[in-house]
mmCIF file of C-alpha atoms in Angstrom:
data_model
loop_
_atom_site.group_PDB
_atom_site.id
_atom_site.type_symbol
_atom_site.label_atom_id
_atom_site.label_comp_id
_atom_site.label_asym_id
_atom_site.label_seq_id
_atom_site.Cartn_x
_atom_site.Cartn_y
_atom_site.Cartn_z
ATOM 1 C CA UNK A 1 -13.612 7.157 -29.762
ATOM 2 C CA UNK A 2 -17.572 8.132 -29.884
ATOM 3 C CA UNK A 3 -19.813 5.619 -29.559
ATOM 4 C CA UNK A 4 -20.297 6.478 -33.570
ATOM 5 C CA UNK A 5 -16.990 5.353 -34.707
ATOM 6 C CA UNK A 6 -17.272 2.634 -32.294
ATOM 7 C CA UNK A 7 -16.513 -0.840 -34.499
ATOM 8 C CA UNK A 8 -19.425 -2.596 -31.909
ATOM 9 C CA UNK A 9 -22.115 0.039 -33.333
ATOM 10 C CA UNK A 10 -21.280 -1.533 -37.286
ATOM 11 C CA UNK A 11 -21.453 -5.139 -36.009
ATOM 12 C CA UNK A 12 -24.583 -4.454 -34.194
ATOM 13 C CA UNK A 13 -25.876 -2.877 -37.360
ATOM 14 C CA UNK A 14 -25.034 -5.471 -39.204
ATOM 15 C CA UNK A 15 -26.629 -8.219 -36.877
ATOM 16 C CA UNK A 16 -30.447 -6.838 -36.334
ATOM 17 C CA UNK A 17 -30.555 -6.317 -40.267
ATOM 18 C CA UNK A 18 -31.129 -9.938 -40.393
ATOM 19 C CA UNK A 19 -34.987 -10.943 -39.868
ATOM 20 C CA UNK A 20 -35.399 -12.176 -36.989
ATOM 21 C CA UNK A 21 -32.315 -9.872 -35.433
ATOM 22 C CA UNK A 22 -30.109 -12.614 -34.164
ATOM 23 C CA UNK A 23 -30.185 -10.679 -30.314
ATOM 24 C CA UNK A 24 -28.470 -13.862 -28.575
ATOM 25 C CA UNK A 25 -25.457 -12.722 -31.548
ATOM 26 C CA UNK A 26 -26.196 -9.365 -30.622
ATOM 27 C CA UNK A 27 -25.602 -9.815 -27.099
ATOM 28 C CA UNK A 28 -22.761 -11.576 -27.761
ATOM 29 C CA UNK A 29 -20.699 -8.883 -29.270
ATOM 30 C CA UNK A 30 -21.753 -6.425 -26.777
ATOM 31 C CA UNK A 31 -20.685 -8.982 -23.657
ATOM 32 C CA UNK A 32 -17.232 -9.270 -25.402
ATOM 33 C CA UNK A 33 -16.478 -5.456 -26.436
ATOM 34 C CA UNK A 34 -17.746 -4.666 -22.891
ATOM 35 C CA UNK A 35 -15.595 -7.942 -21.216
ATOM 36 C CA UNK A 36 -18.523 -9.184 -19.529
ATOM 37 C CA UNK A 37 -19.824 -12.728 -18.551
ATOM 38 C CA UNK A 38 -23.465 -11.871 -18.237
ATOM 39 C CA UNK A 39 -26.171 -9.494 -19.938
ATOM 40 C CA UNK A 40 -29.642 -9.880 -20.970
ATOM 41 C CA UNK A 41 -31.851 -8.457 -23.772
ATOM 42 C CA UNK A 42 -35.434 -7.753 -22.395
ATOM 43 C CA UNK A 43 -38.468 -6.380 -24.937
ATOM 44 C CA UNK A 44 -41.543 -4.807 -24.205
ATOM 45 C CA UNK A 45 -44.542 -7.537 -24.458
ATOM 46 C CA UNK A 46 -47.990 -6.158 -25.648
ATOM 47 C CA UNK A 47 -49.284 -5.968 -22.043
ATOM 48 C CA UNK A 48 -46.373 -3.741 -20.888
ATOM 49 C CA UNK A 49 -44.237 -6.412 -19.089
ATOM 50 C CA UNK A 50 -40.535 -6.669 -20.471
ATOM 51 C CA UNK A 51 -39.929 -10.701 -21.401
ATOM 52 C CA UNK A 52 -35.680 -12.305 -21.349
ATOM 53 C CA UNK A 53 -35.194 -12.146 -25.599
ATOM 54 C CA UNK A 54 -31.548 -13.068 -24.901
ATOM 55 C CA UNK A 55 -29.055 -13.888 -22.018
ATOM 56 C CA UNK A 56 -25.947 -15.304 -21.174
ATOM 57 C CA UNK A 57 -24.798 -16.930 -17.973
ATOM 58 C CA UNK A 58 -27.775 -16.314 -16.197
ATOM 59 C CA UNK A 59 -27.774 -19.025 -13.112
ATOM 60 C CA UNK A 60 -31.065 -21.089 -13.359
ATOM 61 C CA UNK A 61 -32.705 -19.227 -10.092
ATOM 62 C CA UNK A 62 -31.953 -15.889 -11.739
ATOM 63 C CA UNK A 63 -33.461 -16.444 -15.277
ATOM 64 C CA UNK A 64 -36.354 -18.247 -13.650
ATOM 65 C CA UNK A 65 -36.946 -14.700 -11.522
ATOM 66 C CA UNK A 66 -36.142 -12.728 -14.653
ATOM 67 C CA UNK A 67 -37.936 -13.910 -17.581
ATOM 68 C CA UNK A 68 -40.866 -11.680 -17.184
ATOM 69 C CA UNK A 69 -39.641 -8.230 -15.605
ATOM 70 C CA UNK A 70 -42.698 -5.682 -14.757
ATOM 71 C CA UNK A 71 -42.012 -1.881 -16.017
ATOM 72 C CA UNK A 72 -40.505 -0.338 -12.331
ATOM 73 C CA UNK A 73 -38.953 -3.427 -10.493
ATOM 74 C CA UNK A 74 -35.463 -4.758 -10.465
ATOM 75 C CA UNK A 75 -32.507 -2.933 -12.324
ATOM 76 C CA UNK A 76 -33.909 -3.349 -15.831
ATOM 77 C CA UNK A 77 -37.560 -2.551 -15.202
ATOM 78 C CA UNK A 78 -36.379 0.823 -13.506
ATOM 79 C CA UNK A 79 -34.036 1.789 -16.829
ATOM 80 C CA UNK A 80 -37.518 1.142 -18.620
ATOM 81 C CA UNK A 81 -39.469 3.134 -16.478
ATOM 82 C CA UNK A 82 -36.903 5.780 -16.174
ATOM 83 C CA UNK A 83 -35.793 5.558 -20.064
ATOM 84 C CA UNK A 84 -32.300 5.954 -18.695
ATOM 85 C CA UNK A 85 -29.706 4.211 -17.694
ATOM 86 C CA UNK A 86 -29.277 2.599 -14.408
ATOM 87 C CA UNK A 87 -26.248 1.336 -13.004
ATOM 88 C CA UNK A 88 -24.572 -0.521 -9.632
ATOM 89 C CA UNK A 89 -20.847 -0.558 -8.636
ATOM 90 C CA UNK A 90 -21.452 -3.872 -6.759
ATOM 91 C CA UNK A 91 -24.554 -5.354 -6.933
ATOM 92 C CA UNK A 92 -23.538 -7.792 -3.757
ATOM 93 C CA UNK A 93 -23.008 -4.792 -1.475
ATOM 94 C CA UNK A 94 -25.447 -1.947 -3.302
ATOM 95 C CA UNK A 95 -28.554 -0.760 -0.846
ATOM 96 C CA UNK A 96 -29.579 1.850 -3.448
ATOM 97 C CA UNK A 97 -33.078 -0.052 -3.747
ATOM 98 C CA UNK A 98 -32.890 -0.815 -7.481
ATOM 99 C CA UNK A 99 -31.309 -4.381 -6.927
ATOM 100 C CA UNK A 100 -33.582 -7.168 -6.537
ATOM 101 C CA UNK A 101 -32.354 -10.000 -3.678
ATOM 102 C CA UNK A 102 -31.787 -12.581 -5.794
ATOM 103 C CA UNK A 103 -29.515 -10.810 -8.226
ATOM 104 C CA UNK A 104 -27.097 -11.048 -5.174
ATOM 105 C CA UNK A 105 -27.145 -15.275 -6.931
ATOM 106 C CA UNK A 106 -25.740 -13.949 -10.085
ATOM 107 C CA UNK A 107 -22.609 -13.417 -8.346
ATOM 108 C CA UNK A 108 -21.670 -10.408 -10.382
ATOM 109 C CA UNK A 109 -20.936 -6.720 -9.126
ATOM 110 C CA UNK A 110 -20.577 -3.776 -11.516
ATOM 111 C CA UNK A 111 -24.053 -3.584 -13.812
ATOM 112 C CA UNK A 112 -25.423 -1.895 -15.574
ATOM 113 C CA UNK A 113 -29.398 -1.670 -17.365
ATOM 114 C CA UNK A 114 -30.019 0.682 -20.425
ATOM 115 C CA UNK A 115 -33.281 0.766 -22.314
ATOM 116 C CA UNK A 116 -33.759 0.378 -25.556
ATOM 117 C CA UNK A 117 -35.417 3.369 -27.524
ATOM 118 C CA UNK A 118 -36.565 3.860 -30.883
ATOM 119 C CA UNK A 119 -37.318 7.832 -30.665
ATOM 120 C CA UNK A 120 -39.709 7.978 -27.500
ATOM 121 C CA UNK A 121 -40.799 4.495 -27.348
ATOM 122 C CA UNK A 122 -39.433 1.685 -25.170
ATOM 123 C CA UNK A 123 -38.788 -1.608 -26.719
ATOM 124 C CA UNK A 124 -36.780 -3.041 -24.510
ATOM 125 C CA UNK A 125 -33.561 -3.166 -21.972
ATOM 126 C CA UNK A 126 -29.875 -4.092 -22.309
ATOM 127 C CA UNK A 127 -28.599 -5.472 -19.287
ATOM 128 C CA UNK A 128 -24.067 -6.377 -18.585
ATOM 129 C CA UNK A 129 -22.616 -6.744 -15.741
ATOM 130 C CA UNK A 130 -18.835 -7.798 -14.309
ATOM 131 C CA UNK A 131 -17.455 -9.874 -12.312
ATOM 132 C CA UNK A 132 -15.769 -7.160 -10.116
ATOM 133 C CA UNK A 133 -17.011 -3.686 -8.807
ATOM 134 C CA UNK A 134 -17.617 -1.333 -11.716
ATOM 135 C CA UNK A 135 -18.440 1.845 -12.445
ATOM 136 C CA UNK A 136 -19.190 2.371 -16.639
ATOM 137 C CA UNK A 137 -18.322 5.813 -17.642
ATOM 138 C CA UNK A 138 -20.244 7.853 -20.202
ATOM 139 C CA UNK A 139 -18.299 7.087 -22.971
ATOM 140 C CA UNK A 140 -19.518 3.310 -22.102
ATOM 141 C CA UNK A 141 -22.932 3.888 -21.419
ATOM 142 C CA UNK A 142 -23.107 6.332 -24.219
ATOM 143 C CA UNK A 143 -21.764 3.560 -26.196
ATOM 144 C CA UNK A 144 -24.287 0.727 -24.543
ATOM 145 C CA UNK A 145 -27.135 3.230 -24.982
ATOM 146 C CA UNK A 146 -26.576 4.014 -28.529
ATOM 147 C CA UNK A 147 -26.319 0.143 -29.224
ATOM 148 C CA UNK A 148 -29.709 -0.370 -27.562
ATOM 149 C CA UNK A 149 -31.193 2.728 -29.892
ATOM 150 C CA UNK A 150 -30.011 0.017 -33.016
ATOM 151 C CA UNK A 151 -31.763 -3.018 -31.611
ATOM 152 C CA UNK A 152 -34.682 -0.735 -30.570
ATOM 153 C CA UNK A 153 -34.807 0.206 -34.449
ATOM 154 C CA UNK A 154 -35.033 -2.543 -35.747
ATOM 155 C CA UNK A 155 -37.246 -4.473 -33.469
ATOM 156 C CA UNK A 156 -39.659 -1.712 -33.599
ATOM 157 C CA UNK A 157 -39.045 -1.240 -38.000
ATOM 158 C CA UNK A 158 -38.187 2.188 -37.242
ATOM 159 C CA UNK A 159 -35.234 3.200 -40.134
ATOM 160 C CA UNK A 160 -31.824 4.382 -38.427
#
């Protein structure tokens, strides 16, 4: 199935057409197609920083370290800086550089951080991750990115 035809893409749709997008929904539906515990939305602030718009099952020190995320730190701030996706098999044993201590605290493994694009300009990040280690093929993050292009739309009033 192409992330097109994928029934999460219609849902998704569906959700940021409502003013203010319901993202915490959003996120929702994209934790449970994807069978993950945790993910965070992240948009772009004004002064270029990325702020938490959404997450679920965040631990307290986590959120605390993650509710303001500068453009080029931690997974999510490279995907922005990058505008591509960036991804860990196991974010307890990964030494790539990209994973931030404390994320260790989350207790998850396989992750992965996709920004959000409407046509060339960042609004924000999509952030899942698993339990277990995890690799997300392309049809996945094809899928994840193409869901991030919708809430990127509509944040940004950009038409589909």
């Amino acid at each position: 199935m192409s992330a097109k035809s994928d029934p999460l893409l219609a849902a998704v749709d569906d959700l940021v057409r409502r003013r203010p997008p319901p993202l915490a929904e959003v996120l929702d539906a994209v934790l449970a197609r994807f069978d993950c515990p945790l993910g965070t939305i992240h948009v772009m602030r004004d002064d270029g920083d990325l702020v938490l718009a959404a997450e679920r099952n965040l631990p307290p020190p986590v959120r605390a370290k993650v509710e303001v995320v500068p453009i080029g730190k931690g997974m999510a701030g490279i995907a922005a800086e990058r505008r591509a996706p960036v991804q860990v098999c196991n974010l307890q044993t990964d030494e790539s550089g990209v994973v931030r201590p404390g994320a260790k605290l989350t207790l998850m493994e396989g992750a992965i951080a996709c920004p959000m694009l409407a046509g060339e300009r960042l609004v924000g990040v999509l952030g899942v991750a698993k339990p277990v280690p995890y690799e997300f093929t392309a049809a996945e993050t094809d899928l994840l990115m193409a869901v991030g292009k919708t809430i990127a739309q509509s944040l940004a009033g950009v038409a589909g």
